[in-house]
Amino acid sequence: MKRLSLFFAILASCFTVQAAVINCQPAGDLSWYYGQAQPGDTLLMADGIYDEAYSMTFDKEGVVLKAAEGAKPVIALTGEWTTIGLYASTTFDGIGFEELRVHRLDVLGYL
């Protein structure tokens, strides 16, 4: 019986997924950092301006973009037609946006 319990404990640990913390720097490409994230991960953003000249889509369930302690990161939408798509439960915690204009906003659920 103990061997069977041990077997199931080992088997369960094989399927346990740990959420990761991905440290982001403003000199990097925020789209690339987000592309590395898995559901449940946190992108810990250092202080600075994250220049996004192209469209960016947030479509991963449960990913958190969070300012590092004491940091005030800003996502700057610098392209003329830069768009951000929000298609999943992405959380923005302490993140600022620059040049953000809302053209059309559909809010589905969570009301």
PDB file of N, CA and C in Angstrom:
ATOM      1  N   MET A   1       0.831  -1.189   0.000  1.00  0.00           N
ATOM      2  CA  MET A   1       0.000   0.000   0.000  1.00  0.00           C
ATOM      3  C   MET A   1       0.879   1.259   0.000  1.00  0.00           C
ATOM      4  N   LYS A   2       1.973   1.227   0.800  1.00  0.00           N
ATOM      5  CA  LYS A   2       2.867   2.384   0.842  1.00  0.00           C
ATOM      6  C   LYS A   2       3.520   2.617  -0.504  1.00  0.00           C
ATOM      7  N   ARG A   3       3.843   1.545  -1.209  1.00  0.00           N
ATOM      8  CA  ARG A   3       4.472   1.677  -2.524  1.00  0.00           C
ATOM      9  C   ARG A   3       3.501   2.307  -3.521  1.00  0.00           C
ATOM     10  N   LEU A   4       2.233   1.927  -3.427  1.00  0.00           N
ATOM     11  CA  LEU A   4       1.222   2.491  -4.318  1.00  0.00           C
ATOM     12  C   LEU A   4       1.032   3.981  -4.037  1.00  0.00           C
ATOM     13  N   SER A   5       1.019   4.359  -2.767  1.00  0.00           N
ATOM     14  CA  SER A   5       0.894   5.775  -2.401  1.00  0.00           C
ATOM     15  C   SER A   5       2.104   6.566  -2.886  1.00  0.00           C
ATOM     16  N   LEU A   6       3.285   5.992  -2.732  1.00  0.00           N
ATOM     17  CA  LEU A   6       4.502   6.638  -3.186  1.00  0.00           C
ATOM     18  C   LEU A   6       4.475   6.808  -4.709  1.00  0.00           C
ATOM     19  N   PHE A   7       4.020   5.780  -5.409  1.00  0.00           N
ATOM     20  CA  PHE A   7       3.917   5.837  -6.865  1.00  0.00           C
ATOM     21  C   PHE A   7       3.017   6.992  -7.299  1.00  0.00           C
ATOM     22  N   PHE A   8       1.839   7.138  -6.675  1.00  0.00           N
ATOM     23  CA  PHE A   8       0.916   8.210  -7.042  1.00  0.00           C
ATOM     24  C   PHE A   8       1.467   9.587  -6.662  1.00  0.00           C
ATOM     25  N   ALA A   9       2.211   9.675  -5.576  1.00  0.00           N
ATOM     26  CA  ALA A   9       2.825  10.945  -5.176  1.00  0.00           C
ATOM     27  C   ALA A   9       3.865  11.374  -6.209  1.00  0.00           C
ATOM     28  N   ILE A  10       4.670  10.425  -6.664  1.00  0.00           N
ATOM     29  CA  ILE A  10       5.680  10.714  -7.678  1.00  0.00           C
ATOM     30  C   ILE A  10       5.006  11.070  -8.999  1.00  0.00           C
ATOM     31  N   LEU A  11       3.983  10.349  -9.361  1.00  0.00           N
ATOM     32  CA  LEU A  11       3.253  10.608 -10.596  1.00  0.00           C
ATOM     33  C   LEU A  11       2.619  11.994 -10.578  1.00  0.00           C
ATOM     34  N   ALA A  12       2.030  12.366  -9.472  1.00  0.00           N
ATOM     35  CA  ALA A  12       1.398  13.692  -9.352  1.00  0.00           C
ATOM     36  C   ALA A  12       2.433  14.799  -9.456  1.00  0.00           C
ATOM     37  N   SER A  13       3.633  14.587  -8.885  1.00  0.00           N
ATOM     38  CA  SER A  13       4.665  15.619  -8.947  1.00  0.00           C
ATOM     39  C   SER A  13       5.172  15.821 -10.369  1.00  0.00           C
ATOM     40  N   CYS A  14       5.063  14.825 -11.202  1.00  0.00           N
ATOM     41  CA  CYS A  14       5.480  14.946 -12.601  1.00  0.00           C
ATOM     42  C   CYS A  14       4.574  15.898 -13.366  1.00  0.00           C
ATOM     43  N   PHE A  15       3.335  16.028 -12.943  1.00  0.00           N
ATOM     44  CA  PHE A  15       2.373  16.855 -13.656  1.00  0.00           C
ATOM     45  C   PHE A  15       2.125  18.199 -12.968  1.00  0.00           C
ATOM     46  N   THR A  16       2.843  18.480 -11.910  1.00  0.00           N
ATOM     47  CA  THR A  16       2.704  19.751 -11.215  1.00  0.00           C
ATOM     48  C   THR A  16       3.486  20.811 -11.979  1.00  0.00           C
ATOM     49  N   VAL A  17       2.816  21.891 -12.346  1.00  0.00           N
ATOM     50  CA  VAL A  17       3.449  22.959 -13.099  1.00  0.00           C
ATOM     51  C   VAL A  17       3.634  24.150 -12.173  1.00  0.00           C
ATOM     52  N   GLN A  18       4.842  24.635 -12.106  1.00  0.00           N
ATOM     53  CA  GLN A  18       5.144  25.795 -11.291  1.00  0.00           C
ATOM     54  C   GLN A  18       5.000  27.048 -12.151  1.00  0.00           C
ATOM     55  N   ALA A  19       4.336  28.052 -11.606  1.00  0.00           N
ATOM     56  CA  ALA A  19       4.257  29.332 -12.295  1.00  0.00           C
ATOM     57  C   ALA A  19       5.632  29.983 -12.236  1.00  0.00           C
ATOM     58  N   ALA A  20       6.034  30.603 -13.327  1.00  0.00           N
ATOM     59  CA  ALA A  20       7.350  31.230 -13.405  1.00  0.00           C
ATOM     60  C   ALA A  20       7.230  32.738 -13.262  1.00  0.00           C
ATOM     61  N   VAL A  21       8.323  33.341 -12.822  1.00  0.00           N
ATOM     62  CA  VAL A  21       8.444  34.792 -12.815  1.00  0.00           C
ATOM     63  C   VAL A  21       9.500  35.134 -13.867  1.00  0.00           C
ATOM     64  N   ILE A  22       9.097  35.920 -14.849  1.00  0.00           N
ATOM     65  CA  ILE A  22       9.985  36.306 -15.945  1.00  0.00           C
ATOM     66  C   ILE A  22      10.345  37.769 -15.745  1.00  0.00           C
ATOM     67  N   ASN A  23      11.623  38.049 -15.510  1.00  0.00           N
ATOM     68  CA  ASN A  23      12.082  39.419 -15.297  1.00  0.00           C
ATOM     69  C   ASN A  23      12.251  40.119 -16.642  1.00  0.00           C
ATOM     70  N   CYS A  24      11.591  41.267 -16.792  1.00  0.00           N
ATOM     71  CA  CYS A  24      11.596  42.011 -18.047  1.00  0.00           C
ATOM     72  C   CYS A  24      12.382  43.306 -17.891  1.00  0.00           C
ATOM     73  N   GLN A  25      13.104  43.664 -18.930  1.00  0.00           N
ATOM     74  CA  GLN A  25      13.844  44.921 -18.983  1.00  0.00           C
ATOM     75  C   GLN A  25      13.300  45.752 -20.142  1.00  0.00           C
ATOM     76  N   PRO A  26      13.229  47.089 -19.978  1.00  0.00           N
ATOM     77  CA  PRO A  26      12.648  47.914 -21.029  1.00  0.00           C
ATOM     78  C   PRO A  26      13.419  47.881 -22.343  1.00  0.00           C
ATOM     79  N   ALA A  27      14.704  47.523 -22.312  1.00  0.00           N
ATOM     80  CA  ALA A  27      15.475  47.422 -23.554  1.00  0.00           C
ATOM     81  C   ALA A  27      15.053  46.197 -24.369  1.00  0.00           C
ATOM     82  N   GLY A  28      14.348  45.274 -23.726  1.00  0.00           N
ATOM     83  CA  GLY A  28      13.908  44.067 -24.413  1.00  0.00           C
ATOM     84  C   GLY A  28      12.591  44.279 -25.139  1.00  0.00           C
ATOM     85  N   ASP A  29      12.122  43.242 -25.764  1.00  0.00           N
ATOM     86  CA  ASP A  29      10.882  43.271 -26.523  1.00  0.00           C
ATOM     87  C   ASP A  29       9.775  42.660 -25.662  1.00  0.00           C
ATOM     88  N   LEU A  30       8.827  43.467 -25.227  1.00  0.00           N
ATOM     89  CA  LEU A  30       7.761  42.983 -24.354  1.00  0.00           C
ATOM     90  C   LEU A  30       6.977  41.852 -25.014  1.00  0.00           C
ATOM     91  N   SER A  31       6.784  41.936 -26.319  1.00  0.00           N
ATOM     92  CA  SER A  31       6.088  40.863 -27.036  1.00  0.00           C
ATOM     93  C   SER A  31       6.837  39.541 -26.900  1.00  0.00           C
ATOM     94  N   TRP A  32       8.169  39.604 -26.931  1.00  0.00           N
ATOM     95  CA  TRP A  32       8.968  38.383 -26.789  1.00  0.00           C
ATOM     96  C   TRP A  32       8.812  37.815 -25.377  1.00  0.00           C
ATOM     97  N   TYR A  33       8.912  38.690 -24.369  1.00  0.00           N
ATOM     98  CA  TYR A  33       8.733  38.228 -22.989  1.00  0.00           C
ATOM     99  C   TYR A  33       7.370  37.561 -22.829  1.00  0.00           C
ATOM    100  N   TYR A  34       6.332  38.215 -23.353  1.00  0.00           N
ATOM    101  CA  TYR A  34       4.979  37.671 -23.231  1.00  0.00           C
ATOM    102  C   TYR A  34       4.867  36.335 -23.960  1.00  0.00           C
ATOM    103  N   GLY A  35       5.542  36.221 -25.078  1.00  0.00           N
ATOM    104  CA  GLY A  35       5.530  34.964 -25.833  1.00  0.00           C
ATOM    105  C   GLY A  35       6.130  33.804 -25.059  1.00  0.00           C
ATOM    106  N   GLN A  36       7.059  34.093 -24.147  1.00  0.00           N
ATOM    107  CA  GLN A  36       7.686  33.055 -23.330  1.00  0.00           C
ATOM    108  C   GLN A  36       6.796  32.615 -22.171  1.00  0.00           C
ATOM    109  N   ALA A  37       5.836  33.453 -21.805  1.00  0.00           N
ATOM    110  CA  ALA A  37       4.998  33.188 -20.628  1.00  0.00           C
ATOM    111  C   ALA A  37       4.006  32.061 -20.880  1.00  0.00           C
ATOM    112  N   GLN A  38       3.761  31.312 -19.825  1.00  0.00           N
ATOM    113  CA  GLN A  38       2.749  30.267 -19.819  1.00  0.00           C
ATOM    114  C   GLN A  38       1.618  30.719 -18.895  1.00  0.00           C
ATOM    115  N   PRO A  39       0.425  30.147 -19.037  1.00  0.00           N
ATOM    116  CA  PRO A  39      -0.672  30.519 -18.130  1.00  0.00           C
ATOM    117  C   PRO A  39      -0.237  30.427 -16.666  1.00  0.00           C
ATOM    118  N   GLY A  40      -0.516  31.494 -15.919  1.00  0.00           N
ATOM    119  CA  GLY A  40      -0.157  31.546 -14.512  1.00  0.00           C
ATOM    120  C   GLY A  40       1.172  32.237 -14.230  1.00  0.00           C
ATOM    121  N   ASP A  41       1.973  32.506 -15.268  1.00  0.00           N
ATOM    122  CA  ASP A  41       3.264  33.157 -15.083  1.00  0.00           C
ATOM    123  C   ASP A  41       3.090  34.650 -14.814  1.00  0.00           C
ATOM    124  N   THR A  42       4.122  35.250 -14.236  1.00  0.00           N
ATOM    125  CA  THR A  42       4.152  36.685 -13.976  1.00  0.00           C
ATOM    126  C   THR A  42       5.318  37.305 -14.726  1.00  0.00           C
ATOM    127  N   LEU A  43       5.040  38.366 -15.477  1.00  0.00           N
ATOM    128  CA  LEU A  43       6.090  39.169 -16.086  1.00  0.00           C
ATOM    129  C   LEU A  43       6.376  40.300 -15.118  1.00  0.00           C
ATOM    130  N   LEU A  44       7.539  40.270 -14.497  1.00  0.00           N
ATOM    131  CA  LEU A  44       7.924  41.276 -13.519  1.00  0.00           C
ATOM    132  C   LEU A  44       8.700  42.359 -14.263  1.00  0.00           C
ATOM    133  N   MET A  45       8.070  43.529 -14.412  1.00  0.00           N
ATOM    134  CA  MET A  45       8.594  44.574 -15.273  1.00  0.00           C
ATOM    135  C   MET A  45       9.408  45.603 -14.492  1.00  0.00           C
ATOM    136  N   ALA A  46      10.659  45.785 -14.925  1.00  0.00           N
ATOM    137  CA  ALA A  46      11.543  46.782 -14.324  1.00  0.00           C
ATOM    138  C   ALA A  46      11.080  48.181 -14.737  1.00  0.00           C
ATOM    139  N   ASP A  47      11.602  49.181 -14.056  1.00  0.00           N
ATOM    140  CA  ASP A  47      11.274  50.573 -14.341  1.00  0.00           C
ATOM    141  C   ASP A  47      11.729  50.948 -15.747  1.00  0.00           C
ATOM    142  N   GLY A  48      10.924  51.733 -16.438  1.00  0.00           N
ATOM    143  CA  GLY A  48      11.307  52.209 -17.758  1.00  0.00           C
ATOM    144  C   GLY A  48      10.145  52.194 -18.727  1.00  0.00           C
ATOM    145  N   ILE A  49      10.445  52.558 -19.971  1.00  0.00           N
ATOM    146  CA  ILE A  49       9.426  52.622 -21.020  1.00  0.00           C
ATOM    147  C   ILE A  49       9.614  51.430 -21.948  1.00  0.00           C
ATOM    148  N   TYR A  50       8.553  50.680 -22.126  1.00  0.00           N
ATOM    149  CA  TYR A  50       8.529  49.527 -23.029  1.00  0.00           C
ATOM    150  C   TYR A  50       7.871  50.006 -24.316  1.00  0.00           C
ATOM    151  N   ASP A  51       8.687  50.248 -25.323  1.00  0.00           N
ATOM    152  CA  ASP A  51       8.242  50.839 -26.577  1.00  0.00           C
ATOM    153  C   ASP A  51       7.656  49.766 -27.486  1.00  0.00           C
ATOM    154  N   GLU A  52       6.359  49.844 -27.724  1.00  0.00           N
ATOM    155  CA  GLU A  52       5.684  48.886 -28.598  1.00  0.00           C
ATOM    156  C   GLU A  52       5.215  49.612 -29.850  1.00  0.00           C
ATOM    157  N   ALA A  53       5.947  49.442 -30.940  1.00  0.00           N
ATOM    158  CA  ALA A  53       5.608  50.111 -32.196  1.00  0.00           C
ATOM    159  C   ALA A  53       4.637  49.289 -33.034  1.00  0.00           C
ATOM    160  N   TYR A  54       4.413  48.042 -32.655  1.00  0.00           N
ATOM    161  CA  TYR A  54       3.523  47.167 -33.420  1.00  0.00           C
ATOM    162  C   TYR A  54       2.404  46.667 -32.530  1.00  0.00           C
ATOM    163  N   SER A  55       1.478  46.001 -33.128  1.00  0.00           N
ATOM    164  CA  SER A  55       0.346  45.458 -32.371  1.00  0.00           C
ATOM    165  C   SER A  55       0.807  44.367 -31.418  1.00  0.00           C
ATOM    166  N   MET A  56       0.122  44.273 -30.305  1.00  0.00           N
ATOM    167  CA  MET A  56       0.427  43.257 -29.311  1.00  0.00           C
ATOM    168  C   MET A  56      -0.877  42.644 -28.826  1.00  0.00           C
ATOM    169  N   THR A  57      -0.888  41.345 -28.717  1.00  0.00           N
ATOM    170  CA  THR A  57      -2.085  40.628 -28.291  1.00  0.00           C
ATOM    171  C   THR A  57      -1.811  39.907 -26.987  1.00  0.00           C
ATOM    172  N   PHE A  58      -2.691  40.130 -26.019  1.00  0.00           N
ATOM    173  CA  PHE A  58      -2.620  39.431 -24.741  1.00  0.00           C
ATOM    174  C   PHE A  58      -3.714  38.371 -24.769  1.00  0.00           C
ATOM    175  N   ASP A  59      -3.323  37.137 -25.011  1.00  0.00           N
ATOM    176  CA  ASP A  59      -4.312  36.080 -25.200  1.00  0.00           C
ATOM    177  C   ASP A  59      -4.011  34.819 -24.388  1.00  0.00           C
ATOM    178  N   LYS A  60      -3.214  34.959 -23.349  1.00  0.00           N
ATOM    179  CA  LYS A  60      -2.879  33.813 -22.507  1.00  0.00           C
ATOM    180  C   LYS A  60      -3.599  33.940 -21.174  1.00  0.00           C
ATOM    181  N   GLU A  61      -4.298  32.915 -20.809  1.00  0.00           N
ATOM    182  CA  GLU A  61      -5.108  32.902 -19.591  1.00  0.00           C
ATOM    183  C   GLU A  61      -4.227  33.020 -18.351  1.00  0.00           C
ATOM    184  N   GLY A  62      -4.540  33.998 -17.499  1.00  0.00           N
ATOM    185  CA  GLY A  62      -3.917  34.080 -16.189  1.00  0.00           C
ATOM    186  C   GLY A  62      -2.505  34.624 -16.139  1.00  0.00           C
ATOM    187  N   VAL A  63      -2.019  35.249 -17.204  1.00  0.00           N
ATOM    188  CA  VAL A  63      -0.690  35.851 -17.163  1.00  0.00           C
ATOM    189  C   VAL A  63      -0.800  37.217 -16.485  1.00  0.00           C
ATOM    190  N   VAL A  64       0.158  37.532 -15.615  1.00  0.00           N
ATOM    191  CA  VAL A  64       0.154  38.795 -14.870  1.00  0.00           C
ATOM    192  C   VAL A  64       1.338  39.638 -15.323  1.00  0.00           C
ATOM    193  N   LEU A  65       1.084  40.878 -15.698  1.00  0.00           N
ATOM    194  CA  LEU A  65       2.142  41.849 -15.940  1.00  0.00           C
ATOM    195  C   LEU A  65       2.186  42.740 -14.716  1.00  0.00           C
ATOM    196  N   LYS A  66       3.295  42.700 -14.001  1.00  0.00           N
ATOM    197  CA  LYS A  66       3.377  43.369 -12.708  1.00  0.00           C
ATOM    198  C   LYS A  66       4.629  44.229 -12.628  1.00  0.00           C
ATOM    199  N   ALA A  67       4.476  45.418 -12.057  1.00  0.00           N
ATOM    200  CA  ALA A  67       5.624  46.286 -11.827  1.00  0.00           C
ATOM    201  C   ALA A  67       6.482  45.694 -10.716  1.00  0.00           C
ATOM    202  N   ALA A  68       7.798  45.700 -10.941  1.00  0.00           N
ATOM    203  CA  ALA A  68       8.717  45.277  -9.882  1.00  0.00           C
ATOM    204  C   ALA A  68       8.595  46.265  -8.729  1.00  0.00           C
ATOM    205  N   GLU A  69       9.015  45.850  -7.544  1.00  0.00           N
ATOM    206  CA  GLU A  69       8.894  46.706  -6.370  1.00  0.00           C
ATOM    207  C   GLU A  69       9.586  48.054  -6.604  1.00  0.00           C
ATOM    208  N   GLY A  70       8.844  49.142  -6.428  1.00  0.00           N
ATOM    209  CA  GLY A  70       9.373  50.487  -6.610  1.00  0.00           C
ATOM    210  C   GLY A  70       9.446  50.957  -8.050  1.00  0.00           C
ATOM    211  N   ALA A  71       9.117  50.085  -9.004  1.00  0.00           N
ATOM    212  CA  ALA A  71       9.198  50.430 -10.431  1.00  0.00           C
ATOM    213  C   ALA A  71       7.876  51.004 -10.933  1.00  0.00           C
ATOM    214  N   LYS A  72       7.958  51.811 -11.974  1.00  0.00           N
ATOM    215  CA  LYS A  72       6.778  52.371 -12.630  1.00  0.00           C
ATOM    216  C   LYS A  72       6.923  52.182 -14.137  1.00  0.00           C
ATOM    217  N   PRO A  73       6.794  50.937 -14.605  1.00  0.00           N
ATOM    218  CA  PRO A  73       6.943  50.692 -16.041  1.00  0.00           C
ATOM    219  C   PRO A  73       5.771  51.275 -16.827  1.00  0.00           C
ATOM    220  N   VAL A  74       6.078  51.681 -18.052  1.00  0.00           N
ATOM    221  CA  VAL A  74       5.074  52.243 -18.946  1.00  0.00           C
ATOM    222  C   VAL A  74       5.167  51.522 -20.279  1.00  0.00           C
ATOM    223  N   ILE A  75       4.019  51.093 -20.786  1.00  0.00           N
ATOM    224  CA  ILE A  75       3.948  50.525 -22.130  1.00  0.00           C
ATOM    225  C   ILE A  75       3.569  51.679 -23.048  1.00  0.00           C
ATOM    226  N   ALA A  76       4.497  52.068 -23.942  1.00  0.00           N
ATOM    227  CA  ALA A  76       4.276  53.181 -24.863  1.00  0.00           C
ATOM    228  C   ALA A  76       3.890  52.630 -26.231  1.00  0.00           C
ATOM    229  N   LEU A  77       2.744  53.033 -26.698  1.00  0.00           N
ATOM    230  CA  LEU A  77       2.248  52.592 -28.002  1.00  0.00           C
ATOM    231  C   LEU A  77       2.656  53.648 -29.026  1.00  0.00           C
ATOM    232  N   THR A  78       3.811  53.454 -29.654  1.00  0.00           N
ATOM    233  CA  THR A  78       4.402  54.510 -30.464  1.00  0.00           C
ATOM    234  C   THR A  78       4.059  54.448 -31.943  1.00  0.00           C
ATOM    235  N   GLY A  79       3.595  53.326 -32.424  1.00  0.00           N
ATOM    236  CA  GLY A  79       3.237  53.236 -33.838  1.00  0.00           C
ATOM    237  C   GLY A  79       1.910  53.928 -34.102  1.00  0.00           C
ATOM    238  N   GLU A  80       1.749  54.430 -35.328  1.00  0.00           N
ATOM    239  CA  GLU A  80       0.517  55.151 -35.653  1.00  0.00           C
ATOM    240  C   GLU A  80      -0.712  54.269 -35.517  1.00  0.00           C
ATOM    241  N   TRP A  81      -0.584  52.995 -35.843  1.00  0.00           N
ATOM    242  CA  TRP A  81      -1.727  52.080 -35.788  1.00  0.00           C
ATOM    243  C   TRP A  81      -1.487  50.943 -34.812  1.00  0.00           C
ATOM    244  N   THR A  82      -0.723  51.194 -33.772  1.00  0.00           N
ATOM    245  CA  THR A  82      -0.452  50.173 -32.770  1.00  0.00           C
ATOM    246  C   THR A  82      -1.741  49.819 -32.044  1.00  0.00           C
ATOM    247  N   THR A  83      -2.000  48.542 -31.914  1.00  0.00           N
ATOM    248  CA  THR A  83      -3.192  48.095 -31.197  1.00  0.00           C
ATOM    249  C   THR A  83      -2.800  47.068 -30.150  1.00  0.00           C
ATOM    250  N   ILE A  84      -3.600  46.993 -29.126  1.00  0.00           N
ATOM    251  CA  ILE A  84      -3.439  45.961 -28.106  1.00  0.00           C
ATOM    252  C   ILE A  84      -4.724  45.169 -28.072  1.00  0.00           C
ATOM    253  N   GLY A  85      -4.611  43.871 -28.196  1.00  0.00           N
ATOM    254  CA  GLY A  85      -5.768  42.989 -28.100  1.00  0.00           C
ATOM    255  C   GLY A  85      -5.761  42.267 -26.770  1.00  0.00           C
ATOM    256  N   LEU A  86      -6.870  42.331 -26.059  1.00  0.00           N
ATOM    257  CA  LEU A  86      -7.006  41.619 -24.781  1.00  0.00           C
ATOM    258  C   LEU A  86      -8.045  40.529 -24.968  1.00  0.00           C
ATOM    259  N   TYR A  87      -7.595  39.281 -24.998  1.00  0.00           N
ATOM    260  CA  TYR A  87      -8.482  38.171 -25.270  1.00  0.00           C
ATOM    261  C   TYR A  87      -8.510  37.136 -24.163  1.00  0.00           C
ATOM    262  N   ALA A  88      -7.903  37.410 -23.045  1.00  0.00           N
ATOM    263  CA  ALA A  88      -7.874  36.449 -21.941  1.00  0.00           C
ATOM    264  C   ALA A  88      -7.779  37.226 -20.643  1.00  0.00           C
ATOM    265  N   SER A  89      -7.792  36.522 -19.549  1.00  0.00           N
ATOM    266  CA  SER A  89      -7.753  37.199 -18.244  1.00  0.00           C
ATOM    267  C   SER A  89      -6.314  37.576 -17.900  1.00  0.00           C
ATOM    268  N   THR A  90      -5.808  38.601 -18.585  1.00  0.00           N
ATOM    269  CA  THR A  90      -4.487  39.146 -18.299  1.00  0.00           C
ATOM    270  C   THR A  90      -4.647  40.227 -17.248  1.00  0.00           C
ATOM    271  N   THR A  91      -3.774  40.244 -16.255  1.00  0.00           N
ATOM    272  CA  THR A  91      -3.828  41.234 -15.183  1.00  0.00           C
ATOM    273  C   THR A  91      -2.673  42.207 -15.348  1.00  0.00           C
ATOM    274  N   PHE A  92      -2.969  43.508 -15.256  1.00  0.00           N
ATOM    275  CA  PHE A  92      -1.954  44.554 -15.283  1.00  0.00           C
ATOM    276  C   PHE A  92      -1.899  45.153 -13.882  1.00  0.00           C
ATOM    277  N   ASP A  93      -0.775  45.017 -13.214  1.00  0.00           N
ATOM    278  CA  ASP A  93      -0.636  45.461 -11.820  1.00  0.00           C
ATOM    279  C   ASP A  93       0.479  46.501 -11.731  1.00  0.00           C
ATOM    280  N   GLY A  94       0.094  47.779 -11.640  1.00  0.00           N
ATOM    281  CA  GLY A  94       1.084  48.843 -11.526  1.00  0.00           C
ATOM    282  C   GLY A  94       1.721  49.231 -12.839  1.00  0.00           C
ATOM    283  N   ILE A  95       1.062  48.924 -13.962  1.00  0.00           N
ATOM    284  CA  ILE A  95       1.603  49.206 -15.291  1.00  0.00           C
ATOM    285  C   ILE A  95       0.892  50.424 -15.871  1.00  0.00           C
ATOM    286  N   GLY A  96       1.655  51.371 -16.412  1.00  0.00           N
ATOM    287  CA  GLY A  96       1.074  52.542 -17.058  1.00  0.00           C
ATOM    288  C   GLY A  96       1.060  52.373 -18.567  1.00  0.00           C
ATOM    289  N   PHE A  97       0.210  53.130 -19.227  1.00  0.00           N
ATOM    290  CA  PHE A  97       0.156  53.134 -20.686  1.00  0.00           C
ATOM    291  C   PHE A  97       0.329  54.569 -21.169  1.00  0.00           C
ATOM    292  N   GLU A  98       1.043  54.737 -22.262  1.00  0.00           N
ATOM    293  CA  GLU A  98       1.261  56.048 -22.849  1.00  0.00           C
ATOM    294  C   GLU A  98       0.698  56.026 -24.258  1.00  0.00           C
ATOM    295  N   GLU A  99       0.029  57.107 -24.632  1.00  0.00           N
ATOM    296  CA  GLU A  99      -0.590  57.221 -25.954  1.00  0.00           C
ATOM    297  C   GLU A  99      -1.656  56.148 -26.163  1.00  0.00           C
ATOM    298  N   LEU A 100      -2.395  55.838 -25.121  1.00  0.00           N
ATOM    299  CA  LEU A 100      -3.447  54.828 -25.211  1.00  0.00           C
ATOM    300  C   LEU A 100      -4.758  55.518 -25.553  1.00  0.00           C
ATOM    301  N   ARG A 101      -5.297  55.179 -26.703  1.00  0.00           N
ATOM    302  CA  ARG A 101      -6.588  55.707 -27.129  1.00  0.00           C
ATOM    303  C   ARG A 101      -7.519  54.524 -27.315  1.00  0.00           C
ATOM    304  N   VAL A 102      -8.689  54.612 -26.775  1.00  0.00           N
ATOM    305  CA  VAL A 102      -9.656  53.527 -26.893  1.00  0.00           C
ATOM    306  C   VAL A 102     -10.568  53.831 -28.064  1.00  0.00           C
ATOM    307  N   HIS A 103     -10.512  52.970 -29.061  1.00  0.00           N
ATOM    308  CA  HIS A 103     -11.354  53.146 -30.245  1.00  0.00           C
ATOM    309  C   HIS A 103     -12.665  52.384 -30.078  1.00  0.00           C
ATOM    310  N   ARG A 104     -12.548  51.133 -29.732  1.00  0.00           N
ATOM    311  CA  ARG A 104     -13.727  50.301 -29.536  1.00  0.00           C
ATOM    312  C   ARG A 104     -13.436  49.370 -28.384  1.00  0.00           C
ATOM    313  N   LEU A 105     -14.317  49.331 -27.420  1.00  0.00           N
ATOM    314  CA  LEU A 105     -14.086  48.499 -26.240  1.00  0.00           C
ATOM    315  C   LEU A 105     -15.311  47.633 -26.009  1.00  0.00           C
ATOM    316  N   ASP A 106     -15.115  46.340 -26.098  1.00  0.00           N
ATOM    317  CA  ASP A 106     -16.162  45.377 -25.779  1.00  0.00           C
ATOM    318  C   ASP A 106     -15.745  44.663 -24.510  1.00  0.00           C
ATOM    319  N   VAL A 107     -16.579  44.737 -23.497  1.00  0.00           N
ATOM    320  CA  VAL A 107     -16.289  44.051 -22.242  1.00  0.00           C
ATOM    321  C   VAL A 107     -17.251  42.883 -22.135  1.00  0.00           C
ATOM    322  N   LEU A 108     -16.675  41.701 -22.055  1.00  0.00           N
ATOM    323  CA  LEU A 108     -17.489  40.487 -21.969  1.00  0.00           C
ATOM    324  C   LEU A 108     -17.216  39.794 -20.649  1.00  0.00           C
ATOM    325  N   GLY A 109     -18.248  39.553 -19.875  1.00  0.00           N
ATOM    326  CA  GLY A 109     -18.092  38.846 -18.597  1.00  0.00           C
ATOM    327  C   GLY A 109     -17.476  39.731 -17.533  1.00  0.00           C
ATOM    328  N   TYR A 110     -17.321  39.183 -16.363  1.00  0.00           N
ATOM    329  CA  TYR A 110     -16.698  39.817 -15.203  1.00  0.00           C
ATOM    330  C   TYR A 110     -17.372  41.118 -14.794  1.00  0.00           C
ATOM    331  N   LEU A 111     -18.643  41.311 -15.116  1.00  0.00           N
ATOM    332  CA  LEU A 111     -19.332  42.545 -14.712  1.00  0.00           C
ATOM    333  C   LEU A 111     -20.202  42.283 -13.512  1.00  0.00           C
TER     334      LEU A 111
END
